[in-house]
Coordinates of C-alpha atoms in Angstrom, one line a residue:
M1 CA 0.0 0.0 0.2
I2 CA 2.9 2.3 0.9
K3 CA 6.0 2.3 -0.8
S4 CA 7.5 4.6 1.9
N5 CA 6.5 7.2 4.5
K6 CA 5.9 9.6 1.8
Q7 CA 4.8 7.4 -1.2
I8 CA 1.5 5.8 -2.0
Y9 CA 1.1 3.4 -5.0
V10 CA -2.3 1.9 -6.1
R11 CA -3.8 0.2 -8.7
R12 CA -6.3 2.9 -9.4
A13 CA -6.9 6.5 -8.3
L14 CA -9.9 9.1 -8.6
L15 CA -8.1 12.1 -10.1
P16 CA -9.7 15.3 -10.8
S17 CA -9.4 14.1 -14.6
G18 CA -11.2 10.7 -13.8
W19 CA -9.9 7.4 -13.1
A20 CA -6.5 6.5 -13.4
D21 CA -4.7 3.2 -13.3
N22 CA -1.2 2.5 -11.6
V23 CA -1.1 5.9 -9.8
L24 CA 1.9 7.0 -7.6
V25 CA 1.1 9.6 -5.1
I26 CA 4.2 11.5 -3.4
L27 CA 3.8 13.3 -0.2
D28 CA 5.8 16.4 1.0
D29 CA 6.7 17.0 4.6
H30 CA 3.9 18.9 5.5
G31 CA 0.9 16.5 4.5
G32 CA 0.6 17.6 1.3
I33 CA 0.4 16.1 -2.0
Q34 CA 3.7 16.9 -4.0
R35 CA 3.2 14.8 -7.1
V36 CA 0.7 12.5 -8.7
I37 CA 2.0 10.1 -11.3
P38 CA -0.5 8.0 -13.4
N39 CA 0.7 5.0 -15.5
T40 CA 3.6 4.6 -13.0
Q41 CA 6.1 1.9 -14.1
S42 CA 7.6 0.1 -11.2
A43 CA 9.0 -3.2 -10.3
E44 CA 6.8 -3.3 -7.5
Q45 CA 3.2 -4.2 -7.5
P46 CA 0.6 -1.6 -6.7
S47 CA -1.8 -1.9 -3.8
P48 CA -4.8 -3.6 -5.1
F49 CA -7.0 -1.0 -3.5
T50 CA -8.6 2.4 -5.0
L51 CA -7.4 5.7 -3.9
L52 CA -10.1 8.3 -3.4
P53 CA -10.2 12.0 -1.9
A54 CA -11.6 11.5 1.7
L55 CA -15.0 12.2 2.4
I56 CA -16.2 15.5 4.1
D57 CA -19.3 15.3 6.4
T58 CA -20.4 19.0 6.5
H59 CA -23.4 18.1 9.0
I60 CA -22.7 15.7 11.8
H61 CA -23.9 15.6 15.5
G62 CA -22.0 12.5 16.9
S63 CA -21.2 8.8 16.7
A64 CA -19.8 5.9 18.6
G65 CA -21.6 7.0 21.6
A66 CA -20.2 10.6 21.6
D67 CA -21.9 13.9 20.7
V68 CA -20.6 17.4 19.9
M69 CA -23.0 18.6 22.9
D70 CA -20.7 16.6 25.3
A71 CA -18.6 19.6 25.0
T72 CA -15.5 17.3 26.0
H73 CA -12.1 16.7 23.9
E74 CA -12.8 12.9 24.4
S75 CA -16.0 12.8 22.6
L76 CA -14.7 14.7 19.8
N77 CA -11.9 12.8 19.3
N78 CA -14.1 9.7 19.4
I79 CA -16.1 11.0 16.5
S80 CA -13.0 11.8 14.7
R81 CA -11.5 8.4 14.9
F82 CA -14.9 6.7 14.0
L83 CA -15.4 9.0 10.9
A84 CA -12.1 8.1 9.7
S85 CA -12.8 4.5 10.0
K86 CA -15.6 5.2 7.4
G87 CA -13.3 7.3 5.0
V88 CA -14.1 10.7 6.3
G89 CA -11.3 13.1 6.5
A90 CA -12.7 16.4 7.9
F91 CA -16.1 17.3 9.4
L92 CA -18.4 20.1 10.9
A93 CA -19.1 19.5 14.4
T94 CA -22.8 20.3 14.6
T95 CA -24.7 21.3 17.7
V96 CA -28.3 21.1 18.5
T97 CA -30.8 23.4 20.5
A98 CA -30.0 23.4 24.2
H99 CA -29.7 26.1 26.7
H100 CA -27.5 29.0 25.6
N101 CA -24.5 27.9 28.1
A102 CA -24.6 24.4 26.8
I103 CA -24.2 25.6 23.1
E104 CA -21.4 27.8 24.1
R105 CA -19.7 25.2 25.9
A106 CA -19.8 23.2 22.9
L107 CA -18.8 25.8 20.6
V108 CA -15.8 26.8 22.6
Q109 CA -14.7 22.9 23.0
V110 CA -15.1 22.4 19.2
K111 CA -12.5 25.6 19.0
N112 CA -10.1 24.1 21.5
S113 CA -10.2 20.6 20.0
Q114 CA -9.4 21.9 16.6
K115 CA -6.6 23.7 17.9
Q116 CA -5.4 20.8 19.8
G117 CA -5.8 18.4 17.1
V118 CA -7.7 15.0 17.0
D119 CA -6.6 11.5 16.0
G120 CA -8.9 10.9 13.1
A121 CA -10.7 13.3 10.7
E122 CA -10.0 16.9 11.1
I123 CA -12.3 19.1 12.6
L124 CA -13.0 21.9 10.2
G125 CA -15.2 24.0 12.8
S126 CA -18.5 24.2 14.2
Y127 CA -22.2 24.1 12.7
L128 CA -24.9 25.7 14.8
E129 CA -28.1 24.1 14.2
G130 CA -30.5 25.5 16.5
P131 CA -31.8 27.6 18.4
F132 CA -33.2 29.8 15.7
F133 CA -35.9 27.6 14.5
T134 CA -39.8 27.5 14.4
A135 CA -42.2 25.3 16.1
Q136 CA -43.9 23.4 13.1
H137 CA -40.9 21.6 11.8
K138 CA -38.9 21.5 15.0
G139 CA -37.8 17.8 14.3
A140 CA -35.9 16.7 17.5
H141 CA -35.4 20.3 18.8
P142 CA -37.0 21.2 21.9
Q143 CA -39.7 23.6 21.3
H144 CA -39.4 25.7 24.4
L145 CA -35.7 26.5 23.4
L146 CA -36.5 27.9 20.1
H147 CA -36.3 31.6 19.3
Q148 CA -35.5 34.1 16.9
P149 CA -32.0 34.9 16.1
E150 CA -30.5 37.7 18.1
K151 CA -27.4 39.7 16.8
A152 CA -25.8 40.3 20.2
L153 CA -25.9 36.3 20.8
L154 CA -24.5 35.6 17.6
Q155 CA -21.9 38.3 18.1
R156 CA -20.8 36.7 21.3
W157 CA -21.0 32.9 20.0
I158 CA -18.8 34.1 16.8
A159 CA -16.3 35.7 19.4
V160 CA -16.1 32.9 21.6
A161 CA -15.6 30.6 18.5
E162 CA -12.7 32.8 17.3
G163 CA -13.2 32.0 13.8
S164 CA -14.3 28.2 14.1
L165 CA -18.2 28.9 14.0
K166 CA -18.4 28.1 10.1
C167 CA -22.1 27.6 9.6
V168 CA -25.4 29.1 11.1
A169 CA -28.9 27.5 10.5
L170 CA -31.9 29.3 10.9
A171 CA -35.6 29.7 10.0
P172 CA -36.2 32.8 7.6
E173 CA -39.9 33.6 8.8
H174 CA -38.3 35.0 12.1
P175 CA -38.5 39.0 12.0
T176 CA -34.7 39.1 12.5
S177 CA -33.7 36.5 10.1
L178 CA -33.4 38.2 6.7
E179 CA -31.5 41.0 7.9
L180 CA -29.0 38.8 10.0
I181 CA -28.3 36.8 6.8
P182 CA -26.1 39.2 5.0
W183 CA -24.6 40.4 8.3
L184 CA -23.6 36.7 9.1
K185 CA -22.1 36.3 5.7
S186 CA -19.9 39.4 6.3
Q187 CA -18.7 37.8 9.4
G188 CA -17.4 34.8 7.1
V189 CA -20.0 32.5 8.3
R190 CA -22.4 30.2 5.9
V191 CA -25.9 30.6 6.6
M192 CA -28.2 27.4 6.0
I193 CA -32.1 27.6 5.9
G194 CA -34.0 24.8 7.8
H195 CA -36.7 23.5 10.3
S196 CA -39.1 26.4 9.1
S197 CA -42.3 26.7 7.7
A198 CA -41.1 29.1 5.1
D199 CA -43.1 29.1 1.8
Y200 CA -41.4 29.3 -1.6
A201 CA -41.2 33.0 -1.9
L202 CA -39.8 33.6 1.7
T203 CA -37.2 31.0 1.0
Q204 CA -36.2 32.3 -2.2
Q205 CA -35.8 35.8 -0.5
G206 CA -33.6 34.1 2.3
L207 CA -31.3 32.6 -0.7
N208 CA -31.4 36.0 -2.7
Q209 CA -30.2 37.6 0.8
G210 CA -27.3 35.5 0.5
A211 CA -28.4 32.2 2.5
D212 CA -26.2 29.5 1.1
G213 CA -28.8 26.5 1.3
V214 CA -31.0 24.6 3.1
V215 CA -30.5 21.9 5.9
H216 CA -31.4 18.2 5.2
C217 CA -33.6 18.7 2.1
Y218 CA -37.2 17.4 2.7
N219 CA -36.9 17.2 6.4
G220 CA -37.8 20.0 8.6
M221 CA -39.6 22.1 5.9
N222 CA -42.8 22.2 3.8
G223 CA -42.9 19.5 0.9
L224 CA -43.0 20.2 -2.6
H225 CA -46.8 20.6 -3.9
H226 CA -47.6 21.5 -7.4
R227 CA -49.5 24.7 -6.0
E228 CA -47.3 25.3 -3.1
P229 CA -43.7 24.5 -4.3
G230 CA -42.5 25.4 -0.7
M231 CA -39.0 25.4 0.7
V232 CA -38.2 22.3 -1.3
G233 CA -39.4 23.7 -4.5
A234 CA -37.2 26.8 -3.8
A235 CA -34.0 24.8 -3.1
L236 CA -34.4 22.6 -6.2
T237 CA -34.8 25.7 -8.4
H238 CA -32.4 28.4 -7.0
D239 CA -28.9 28.0 -8.9
Q240 CA -26.9 29.0 -5.9
C241 CA -28.8 26.8 -3.2
Q242 CA -26.7 24.1 -1.6
V243 CA -28.9 21.3 -0.9
E244 CA -27.9 19.1 1.8
L245 CA -29.5 15.2 1.9
I246 CA -29.3 12.3 4.1
C247 CA -29.3 9.2 2.0
D248 CA -30.0 6.8 4.6
G249 CA -33.2 5.1 3.0
H250 CA -35.3 6.4 6.0
H251 CA -35.4 10.3 5.7
V252 CA -36.0 10.5 1.9
H253 CA -37.3 7.9 -0.5
P254 CA -35.1 6.9 -3.5
A255 CA -37.3 8.8 -6.1
A256 CA -37.2 11.7 -4.0
I257 CA -33.2 11.7 -3.9
N258 CA -33.2 11.3 -7.7
V259 CA -35.1 14.3 -8.2
V260 CA -32.8 16.2 -6.1
Y261 CA -29.8 14.9 -8.0
R262 CA -31.5 15.5 -11.5
C263 CA -32.2 19.0 -10.3
C264 CA -29.4 20.3 -8.5
G265 CA -26.2 18.2 -9.8
E266 CA -23.2 19.5 -7.9
R267 CA -25.5 21.5 -5.5
L268 CA -26.3 18.2 -3.8
L269 CA -24.2 17.7 -0.7
L270 CA -24.3 14.3 1.1
I271 CA -24.8 14.7 4.7
T272 CA -25.1 12.0 7.6
D273 CA -26.9 14.3 10.3
A274 CA -25.7 11.4 12.4
M275 CA -25.9 11.3 16.3
R276 CA -24.4 9.5 18.9
A277 CA -26.1 6.2 18.2
A278 CA -24.2 5.7 14.9
G279 CA -22.1 2.8 15.2
M280 CA -23.8 1.6 18.2
P281 CA -26.4 -1.0 19.0
D282 CA -30.4 -0.4 19.4
G283 CA -31.5 1.4 22.6
E284 CA -32.0 4.5 24.4
Y285 CA -29.8 7.7 23.7
S286 CA -29.7 11.3 24.4
L287 CA -29.7 14.0 21.7
G288 CA -29.1 17.3 23.2
E289 CA -31.6 17.6 26.0
M290 CA -33.9 14.9 24.6
T291 CA -34.1 10.9 25.3
V292 CA -34.6 9.3 21.8
Q293 CA -34.8 5.4 20.9
M294 CA -33.0 3.7 18.4
K295 CA -34.8 0.5 16.8
N296 CA -33.4 -1.3 13.6
G297 CA -30.9 1.7 13.2
V298 CA -33.6 4.3 13.1
V299 CA -33.6 7.0 15.8
R300 CA -36.9 8.8 16.8
T301 CA -38.4 10.9 19.6
E302 CA -41.2 10.0 21.9
S303 CA -43.5 11.7 19.4
G304 CA -42.3 9.6 16.6
S305 CA -40.2 12.1 14.6
L306 CA -36.8 11.4 13.1
A307 CA -34.1 12.3 15.4
G308 CA -30.8 12.6 13.4
S309 CA -29.6 9.3 11.7
T310 CA -27.0 6.4 12.1
L311 CA -25.8 6.9 8.7
T312 CA -22.3 6.8 7.6
L313 CA -21.1 8.8 4.7
E314 CA -19.8 6.0 2.6
R315 CA -23.2 4.2 3.0
G316 CA -24.8 7.5 1.8
V317 CA -22.6 7.6 -1.2
S318 CA -23.8 4.0 -2.2
T319 CA -27.5 4.8 -1.9
L320 CA -27.2 8.0 -3.9
Q321 CA -25.5 5.8 -6.6
Q322 CA -28.2 3.3 -6.6
A323 CA -31.1 5.7 -6.4
C324 CA -30.0 7.8 -9.2
N325 CA -28.3 5.0 -11.3
I326 CA -25.0 6.9 -11.5
S327 CA -21.3 5.8 -11.2
F328 CA -19.4 5.2 -8.1
A329 CA -16.9 8.0 -8.8
Q330 CA -19.8 10.6 -9.3
A331 CA -21.7 9.6 -6.2
W332 CA -18.5 10.0 -4.4
L333 CA -17.7 13.5 -5.3
H334 CA -21.0 14.5 -3.6
G335 CA -19.2 13.5 -0.4
S336 CA -16.1 14.9 -1.3
L337 CA -15.2 17.5 -3.8
Y338 CA -18.7 19.2 -3.6
P339 CA -18.9 19.9 0.2
A340 CA -15.2 21.0 -0.5
K341 CA -16.4 23.6 -2.8
A342 CA -19.6 24.5 -0.7
L343 CA -17.4 25.3 2.3
G344 CA -14.8 27.2 0.1
I345 CA -11.9 24.8 1.0
A346 CA -11.7 23.0 -2.6
D347 CA -8.3 24.6 -3.1
R348 CA -7.1 22.4 0.0
L349 CA -9.3 19.4 0.0
G350 CA -11.6 17.3 -2.0
S351 CA -9.2 15.8 -4.8
I352 CA -6.3 14.3 -5.3
A353 CA -3.9 16.8 -6.9
P354 CA -0.6 18.4 -6.4
G355 CA -0.8 21.3 -3.7
K356 CA -3.7 19.8 -2.2
Q357 CA -3.9 18.5 1.3
A358 CA -3.3 14.5 1.7
N359 CA -6.8 13.7 3.1
L360 CA -7.1 10.3 1.3
T361 CA -9.2 7.2 1.5
L362 CA -8.4 3.6 0.1
C363 CA -11.2 1.1 -0.2
D364 CA -11.4 -2.3 -1.7
T365 CA -13.4 -3.6 -4.6
A366 CA -16.4 -4.2 -2.7
G367 CA -16.3 -0.6 -1.4
E368 CA -15.1 -1.0 2.1
I369 CA -12.8 1.4 3.7
Q370 CA -9.1 -0.1 4.1
A371 CA -7.4 3.1 5.3
T372 CA -7.7 6.8 5.7
F373 CA -5.0 9.5 5.7
V374 CA -5.4 13.0 7.2
Q375 CA -2.9 15.5 6.5
G376 CA -0.6 12.7 5.0
K377 CA -0.9 10.7 8.3
L378 CA -2.4 7.3 8.4
V379 CA -5.1 7.6 10.8
F380 CA -7.1 4.3 10.3
Q381 CA -6.0 1.1 8.8
R382 CA -8.3 -2.0 8.8

C-alpha cells in the first residue's frame, strides 16, 4: 500500500480528470500532495485498492456513543476516529438546540479541540443547528428553547468561537432572520435555512439575501406541492442553493433523492446528520436535552419524529449511486469535492492533486474502507 512514509502506490485512483491506473502519489513533509503520477511503471506491485479523496461530512452531531454537545475533547476525538474508519477526513461538528450555556460550551470545545488536534478526521469548525427555528418543523429540537436569531447572541458566539464557527442554520420567517443573513455572511459565516415553515417566496428571499442553502432537504420543511412548491421547490430551483441530503433510506425516498440529483447536480451535498447512536447497538440515547430511541438503526423521539440518523457517509454514497443509477465516482464527489467547494476549501481538500492536502481514503472493490490518511498521516487502517 505504502512504498515509503511519503509514497502511496495504488492500482487505481480517482483524480480530477477521472479514473487513472497505477497511480503513484508522493507526499511532502507538511501533509500535502507533492506529485501525482498516473500510469507509473514500477517493479513493485501497486496496492490492489482504490485511492479516493477523503469524504467530508459537513453536518454531523455525533457517533460511536459520543456527541458534540458533550463538550469534551474525548467525545470529539472519538467522533473523529470513528469517522476516519468510514473514509471521512474532515467534518463540521454540529450542535443542537439546547440552553445557551450548553451551546456555548460546545462551541468553545470545538474551537479548543480544533487547535489541539484530533486522532482521526480533522475538525473544520462548528455548525450551529438551533435554536433559531420555528415550532412546526422543529424535529428533535426542544420547542421551548427555540427563538428568533439575536445579533448580540450571535456576536458573542462568533467571538468565543474565534473563527471556528463556520455555519449557522435558521428559519427565515423570524422577523430578524432576513436582516441577519447578510450580516452573518459579512462575518465569514455560512448560512443554511431549515426547520422552518417558510414558503417558496420567503425561502427564495432568504437565498437571495445570501443564505447558502437548505438544511437536510425534505426534512424539517414544507414539502413540494404543485400549487405550493414550498422550501423544497425553492431549493431545487435556485441556482446557488446548496442542498443537504440524508441518503439513509429512511429520511428520503430513493425517487425523491433522484429528483434532487436531477435538479441540483453539484449543488447536492451528502451529509449524515448522524448522532451518538451511529455505530452503536439499538437502545436509548440522548440528543441534546432529549431522550430518543434507536430501533433497527432508526432513531426517533417519543412523538415519532426522526432524530438525526445513524448513517455513515460512505453508505450515503452507495445509496445515492443506486437511487440515481450513477457511477460510484460521480456519487463519491457529492461527499468529497462538492462539500469542499460548498465550504470554500476546494483549494485544499476534496480532490487528489499536487498542492492539495493529503486527506485520502483507500477502499477495496466492495467499497469497504481499508485506510484513511489525514494531512498525510495514516489515521485508520483496517
